[in-house]
Amino acid sequence: MLNKITPDTRRLCAAAKLTARRSMLFSCICQISSYPNSSLQSEIALLKRRISQLDDEVKRVKSENQRLLSELQRAHTDLDQETLNRIDYQNQVQTLLEEIDFLRRVHANEIKELQTLASRDTTPENREFFKNELSSAIRDIREEYDQITNVHRTDMESWYRLKVQEIQTQSARQVNFPTSMEHGHAKEEVKRLRTQLSDLRGKLTDLESRNSLLEKQIQELNYQLEDDQRSYESALNERDAQIRKMREECQVLMVELQMLLDTKQTLDAEIAIFRKMLEGEENRAGLKQLVEQVVKTHAISQETVISATSSASLETMRVVKEEIASRQSFQRSAKGNVSIHVSSSKYPLIV
């Protein structure tokens, strides 16, 4: 603005000097007119022509000054408007950056919450649901950020095109008045606009770099989420395998425990039988009743062992059969005043 005012002041000073020179010329003419000489008359005529030329120059300079003052006023108005627009755009950029940061924090918290829920989940359906939800949220974040960036880029490009069009219009208008001051002002304006354009391009580059950084962070979060899901599924599969193995071992141990309990019960019953046989041999009726009760208990325990071992391995069945066979052979070889008679194919009776 100072560069614009200084040439105007110089032109006004030049006009004042021309006016002073004109008054001096008039005074000189008045002095010369007193001398009667033809050469002086011709010089006076020459000076009058010069005065008329200077008057025309003064009028032209005044009209030029008036035009330049109007141009200066319009330039001041445009400068104020452009300053307001620049402040408005800077505020919009700052608002968009703050909105982007806020959205990034909000979506980061949502991602953490979804990861927490996914880590607590144990079913494949829910894991797939949360995985789809997380992918949809990340896709929405990316689309929203791209939309904001595209809108901002479109606004910047339209503003650049408008500025370039205004500069071209001003340049075309100033072609009719190719003065050095106008060229200097145009150069300063173009330089200022180029500087502002470079600043805005730098800001746009920073925003694009931040956008790429955020996209990279989102990609890293996706990779980390996939790794966590694979680790979680592997841990779940390993735990399920351990649970199945422990259940099988527990089932085998229960079968063995039941077999031991049945064996203990059978042995206790046999010991009681032989004790009664030794203590009360003369009481045949009571001995026979006691032996029948023990044999029934033995048959029931034998059926329980067979049903329990039906779901176990063939080795367990073989051990149970050998144990039953050994018990029967032991009972058949027992000594005393008793006899063994097979009354049915299901189990023997002691008579």
Coordinates of N, CA and C in Angstrom, one line a residue, residues 117-249:
L117 N -14.1 -55.6 23.4 CA -15.3 -56.6 23.3 C -14.9 -57.8 22.5
A118 N -14.1 -57.7 21.5 CA -13.7 -58.8 20.7 C -12.8 -59.7 21.5
S119 N -11.9 -59.2 22.4 CA -11.1 -60.0 23.2 C -11.8 -60.8 24.3
R120 N -13.0 -60.2 24.7 CA -13.8 -60.9 25.7 C -14.7 -62.0 25.1
D121 N -14.9 -61.9 23.8 CA -15.9 -62.8 23.2 C -15.2 -64.2 23.0
T122 N -16.1 -65.2 22.9 CA -15.6 -66.6 22.8 C -16.2 -67.3 21.6
T123 N -17.3 -66.7 21.0 CA -17.9 -67.5 19.9 C -17.5 -66.9 18.6
P124 N -17.4 -67.8 17.6 CA -16.9 -67.3 16.3 C -17.9 -66.4 15.6
E125 N -19.2 -66.6 15.9 CA -20.2 -65.7 15.3 C -20.0 -64.2 15.8
N126 N -19.9 -64.1 17.1 CA -19.7 -62.7 17.6 C -18.4 -62.1 17.2
R127 N -17.3 -63.0 17.1 CA -16.0 -62.5 16.6 C -16.2 -62.0 15.2
E128 N -16.9 -62.7 14.4 CA -17.1 -62.3 13.0 C -17.9 -61.0 12.9
F129 N -18.9 -60.9 13.8 CA -19.8 -59.7 13.9 C -18.9 -58.5 14.3
F130 N -18.1 -58.6 15.3 CA -17.3 -57.4 15.7 C -16.3 -57.1 14.7
K131 N -15.7 -58.1 14.0 CA -14.8 -57.9 13.0 C -15.4 -57.1 11.8
N132 N -16.6 -57.4 11.4 CA -17.3 -56.7 10.4 C -17.7 -55.3 10.8
E133 N -18.1 -55.1 12.1 CA -18.4 -53.8 12.6 C -17.1 -52.9 12.6
L134 N -16.0 -53.5 13.0 CA -14.8 -52.7 13.1 C -14.3 -52.3 11.6
S135 N -14.5 -53.2 10.7 CA -14.1 -52.9 9.3 C -15.0 -51.8 8.8
S136 N -16.3 -51.9 9.1 CA -17.3 -50.9 8.7 C -16.9 -49.5 9.3
A137 N -16.6 -49.5 10.6 CA -16.2 -48.2 11.2 C -15.0 -47.6 10.6
I138 N -14.0 -48.5 10.3 CA -12.7 -48.0 9.7 C -13.0 -47.5 8.3
R139 N -13.9 -48.2 7.6 CA -14.3 -47.7 6.2 C -15.0 -46.4 6.3
D140 N -15.9 -46.2 7.3 CA -16.6 -44.9 7.4 C -15.7 -43.8 7.8
I141 N -14.7 -44.1 8.7 CA -13.7 -43.1 9.0 C -12.9 -42.6 7.8
R142 N -12.5 -43.6 7.0 CA -11.7 -43.3 5.8 C -12.6 -42.5 4.8
E143 N -13.8 -42.9 4.6 CA -14.7 -42.1 3.7 C -15.0 -40.7 4.1
E144 N -15.2 -40.6 5.4 CA -15.5 -39.2 6.0 C -14.3 -38.3 5.9
Y145 N -13.1 -38.9 6.2 CA -11.9 -38.1 6.1 C -11.6 -37.7 4.6
D146 N -11.8 -38.7 3.7 CA -11.6 -38.4 2.3 C -12.6 -37.3 1.8
Q147 N -13.8 -37.4 2.3 CA -14.8 -36.4 1.9 C -14.4 -35.0 2.4
I148 N -14.0 -34.9 3.6 CA -13.5 -33.6 4.2 C -12.4 -33.1 3.4
T149 N -11.4 -34.0 3.1 CA -10.2 -33.5 2.3 C -10.6 -33.1 0.9
N150 N -11.5 -33.8 0.3 CA -11.9 -33.4 -1.1 C -12.7 -32.1 -1.1
V151 N -13.5 -31.9 -0.1 CA -14.2 -30.6 0.0 C -13.2 -29.4 0.2
H152 N -12.3 -29.7 1.1 CA -11.3 -28.6 1.4 C -10.4 -28.4 0.1
R153 N -10.1 -29.4 -0.6 CA -9.3 -29.3 -1.8 C -10.1 -28.5 -2.9
T154 N -11.3 -28.9 -3.0 CA -12.2 -28.2 -4.0 C -12.3 -26.7 -3.7
D155 N -12.5 -26.4 -2.4 CA -12.6 -25.0 -2.0 C -11.3 -24.2 -2.3
M156 N -10.2 -24.9 -2.0 CA -8.9 -24.2 -2.3 C -8.7 -24.0 -3.8
E157 N -9.0 -25.0 -4.6 CA -8.8 -24.9 -6.0 C -9.7 -23.9 -6.6
S158 N -11.0 -23.8 -6.2 CA -11.9 -22.7 -6.7 C -11.4 -21.4 -6.3
W159 N -10.9 -21.3 -5.1 CA -10.3 -20.0 -4.6 C -9.1 -19.6 -5.4
Y160 N -8.2 -20.6 -5.7 CA -7.1 -20.3 -6.6 C -7.5 -19.8 -8.0
R161 N -8.4 -20.6 -8.6 CA -8.9 -20.2 -9.9 C -9.5 -18.8 -9.9
L162 N -10.3 -18.5 -8.9 CA -10.9 -17.1 -8.8 C -9.8 -16.1 -8.7
K163 N -8.8 -16.3 -7.9 CA -7.7 -15.3 -7.7 C -6.9 -15.2 -9.0
V164 N -6.6 -16.3 -9.7 CA -5.9 -16.2 -11.0 C -6.8 -15.4 -12.0
Q165 N -8.1 -15.7 -12.0 CA -8.9 -15.0 -12.9 C -9.0 -13.5 -12.6
E166 N -9.0 -13.1 -11.4 CA -9.0 -11.7 -11.0 C -7.7 -11.0 -11.4
I167 N -6.5 -11.8 -11.2 CA -5.2 -11.2 -11.6 C -5.2 -11.0 -13.1
Q168 N -5.7 -12.0 -13.9 CA -5.7 -11.9 -15.3 C -6.6 -10.7 -15.8
T169 N -7.7 -10.5 -15.1 CA -8.6 -9.4 -15.5 C -8.0 -8.1 -15.2
Q170 N -7.3 -8.0 -14.0 CA -6.6 -6.7 -13.7 C -5.5 -6.5 -14.7
S171 N -4.8 -7.5 -15.1 CA -3.7 -7.4 -16.0 C -4.2 -6.9 -17.4
A172 N -5.3 -7.5 -17.8 CA -5.9 -7.1 -19.1 C -6.4 -5.6 -19.0
R173 N -7.0 -5.2 -17.9 CA -7.4 -3.9 -17.7 C -6.3 -2.8 -17.7
Q174 N -5.2 -3.3 -17.1 CA -4.1 -2.4 -17.0 C -3.2 -2.3 -18.2
V175 N -3.5 -3.1 -19.2 CA -2.7 -3.0 -20.5 C -2.9 -1.7 -21.2
N176 N -4.1 -1.1 -21.0 CA -4.4 0.2 -21.6 C -3.7 1.4 -20.9
F177 N -3.1 1.1 -19.7 CA -2.4 2.2 -19.0 C -1.0 1.6 -18.6
P178 N -0.1 1.4 -19.5 CA 1.1 0.7 -19.2 C 2.1 1.7 -18.5
T179 N 1.8 2.1 -17.3 CA 2.8 2.9 -16.6 C 3.6 2.1 -15.7
S180 N 4.7 2.6 -15.3 CA 5.7 1.9 -14.4 C 5.1 1.6 -13.1
M181 N 4.3 2.5 -12.5 CA 3.7 2.3 -11.2 C 2.7 1.1 -11.3
E182 N 1.9 1.1 -12.3 CA 0.9 0.0 -12.4 C 1.6 -1.3 -12.6
H183 N 2.6 -1.4 -13.4 CA 3.4 -2.6 -13.5 C 4.0 -3.1 -12.2
G184 N 4.5 -2.1 -11.4 CA 5.1 -2.4 -10.1 C 4.1 -2.9 -9.2
H185 N 2.9 -2.3 -9.2 CA 1.8 -2.7 -8.3 C 1.3 -4.1 -8.7
A186 N 1.2 -4.3 -10.0 CA 0.8 -5.7 -10.4 C 1.8 -6.7 -10.1
K187 N 3.1 -6.4 -10.2 CA 4.1 -7.4 -9.8 C 4.1 -7.7 -8.3
E188 N 3.9 -6.6 -7.5 CA 3.8 -6.8 -6.1 C 2.6 -7.7 -5.7
E189 N 1.5 -7.4 -6.4 CA 0.2 -8.2 -6.1 C 0.4 -9.6 -6.5
V190 N 1.0 -9.8 -7.7 CA 1.3 -11.2 -8.2 C 2.2 -11.9 -7.2
K191 N 3.3 -11.2 -6.8 CA 4.2 -11.8 -5.8 C 3.5 -12.2 -4.5
R192 N 2.7 -11.3 -4.0 CA 2.0 -11.6 -2.8 C 1.1 -12.8 -2.9
L193 N 0.3 -12.8 -4.1 CA -0.6 -13.9 -4.3 C 0.2 -15.2 -4.5
R194 N 1.3 -15.2 -5.1 CA 2.1 -16.4 -5.3 C 2.6 -16.9 -3.9
T195 N 3.0 -15.9 -3.1 CA 3.5 -16.3 -1.8 C 2.3 -17.0 -1.0
Q196 N 1.2 -16.3 -1.1 CA 0.0 -16.9 -0.4 C -0.4 -18.3 -1.0
L197 N -0.2 -18.4 -2.3 CA -0.5 -19.7 -2.9 C 0.5 -20.7 -2.5
S198 N 1.7 -20.3 -2.4 CA 2.7 -21.3 -1.9 C 2.5 -21.7 -0.5
D199 N 2.0 -20.8 0.4 CA 1.7 -21.1 1.8 C 0.5 -22.1 1.8
L200 N -0.5 -21.8 1.0 CA -1.7 -22.7 1.0 C -1.3 -24.0 0.5
R201 N -0.5 -24.1 -0.5 CA 0.0 -25.4 -1.1 C 0.8 -26.2 0.0
G202 N 1.6 -25.4 0.8 CA 2.3 -26.1 1.8 C 1.4 -26.6 2.9
K203 N 0.3 -25.9 3.2 CA -0.6 -26.4 4.2 C -1.4 -27.6 3.6
L204 N -1.7 -27.5 2.3 CA -2.4 -28.7 1.7 C -1.5 -29.9 1.7
T205 N -0.2 -29.7 1.5 CA 0.8 -30.8 1.5 C 0.8 -31.4 2.9
D206 N 0.8 -30.5 3.9 CA 0.8 -31.0 5.3 C -0.4 -31.8 5.6
L207 N -1.6 -31.3 5.1 CA -2.8 -32.0 5.4 C -2.8 -33.4 4.7
E208 N -2.2 -33.4 3.4 CA -2.1 -34.7 2.7 C -1.2 -35.7 3.4
S209 N -0.1 -35.1 4.0 CA 0.8 -36.0 4.7 C 0.2 -36.5 6.0
R210 N -0.6 -35.7 6.7 CA -1.3 -36.1 7.9 C -2.4 -37.2 7.5
N211 N -3.0 -37.0 6.3 CA -4.0 -37.9 5.8 C -3.3 -39.3 5.6
S212 N -2.1 -39.3 4.9 CA -1.4 -40.5 4.7 C -1.0 -41.2 5.9
L213 N -0.5 -40.3 6.9 CA -0.1 -40.9 8.2 C -1.3 -41.5 8.9
L214 N -2.5 -40.9 8.9 CA -3.6 -41.5 9.5 C -4.0 -42.8 8.8
E215 N -4.0 -42.8 7.5 CA -4.3 -44.0 6.7 C -3.3 -45.1 7.1
K216 N -2.0 -44.8 7.3 CA -1.0 -45.8 7.7 C -1.3 -46.3 9.0
Q217 N -1.7 -45.4 10.0 CA -2.0 -45.9 11.3 C -3.3 -46.8 11.3
I218 N -4.2 -46.5 10.4 CA -5.4 -47.3 10.3 C -5.0 -48.7 9.8
Q219 N -4.1 -48.7 8.8 CA -3.7 -50.0 8.2 C -2.9 -50.8 9.3
E220 N -2.1 -50.1 10.1 CA -1.3 -50.8 11.1 C -2.3 -51.4 12.2
L221 N -3.3 -50.6 12.5 CA -4.4 -51.1 13.4 C -5.1 -52.3 12.9
N222 N -5.3 -52.3 11.6 CA -6.0 -53.5 11.0 C -5.1 -54.7 11.0
Y223 N -3.8 -54.5 10.7 CA -2.8 -55.6 10.8 C -2.7 -56.1 12.3
Q224 N -2.7 -55.2 13.2 CA -2.6 -55.6 14.6 C -3.9 -56.3 15.1
L225 N -5.0 -55.8 14.6 CA -6.3 -56.5 14.9 C -6.3 -57.9 14.3
E226 N -5.8 -58.1 13.1 CA -5.8 -59.4 12.5 C -4.8 -60.3 13.3
D227 N -3.6 -59.8 13.7 CA -2.7 -60.6 14.5 C -3.3 -61.0 15.8
D228 N -4.0 -60.1 16.5 CA -4.7 -60.4 17.8 C -5.7 -61.4 17.6
Q229 N -6.5 -61.3 16.5 CA -7.6 -62.3 16.3 C -7.0 -63.7 16.0
R230 N -5.9 -63.7 15.2 CA -5.2 -65.0 15.0 C -4.7 -65.6 16.3
S231 N -4.0 -64.8 17.1 CA -3.5 -65.2 18.4 C -4.7 -65.7 19.3
Y232 N -5.7 -64.9 19.3 CA -6.9 -65.3 20.1 C -7.5 -66.6 19.7
E233 N -7.7 -66.8 18.4 CA -8.3 -68.0 17.9 C -7.3 -69.2 18.1
S234 N -6.0 -69.0 18.0 CA -5.1 -70.1 18.3 C -5.1 -70.5 19.8
A235 N -5.2 -69.4 20.6 CA -5.3 -69.7 22.1 C -6.6 -70.5 22.4
L236 N -7.7 -70.1 21.7 CA -9.0 -70.7 22.0 C -8.9 -72.2 21.5
N237 N -8.4 -72.4 20.3 CA -8.2 -73.8 19.8 C -7.4 -74.6 20.7
E238 N -6.3 -74.1 21.2 CA -5.4 -74.8 22.1 C -6.1 -75.1 23.4
R239 N -6.9 -74.1 23.9 CA -7.6 -74.4 25.2 C -8.7 -75.4 25.0
D240 N -9.4 -75.4 23.8 CA -10.4 -76.4 23.6 C -9.8 -77.8 23.5
A241 N -8.6 -77.9 22.8 CA -7.9 -79.2 22.8 C -7.5 -79.7 24.1
Q242 N -7.0 -78.8 25.0 CA -6.7 -79.2 26.3 C -7.9 -79.6 27.1
I243 N -9.0 -78.9 26.9 CA -10.2 -79.3 27.6 C -10.7 -80.7 27.2
R244 N -10.7 -80.9 25.9 CA -11.1 -82.3 25.4 C -10.2 -83.3 25.9
K245 N -8.8 -83.1 25.9 CA -7.9 -84.0 26.5 C -8.1 -84.3 27.9
M246 N -8.4 -83.2 28.7 CA -8.6 -83.4 30.2 C -9.9 -84.2 30.4
R247 N -10.9 -83.9 29.6 CA -12.2 -84.6 29.7 C -12.0 -86.1 29.5
E248 N -11.3 -86.4 28.4 CA -11.0 -87.8 28.1 C -10.2 -88.5 29.2
E249 N -9.2 -87.8 29.7 CA -8.5 -88.4 30.9 C -9.3 -88.5 32.1

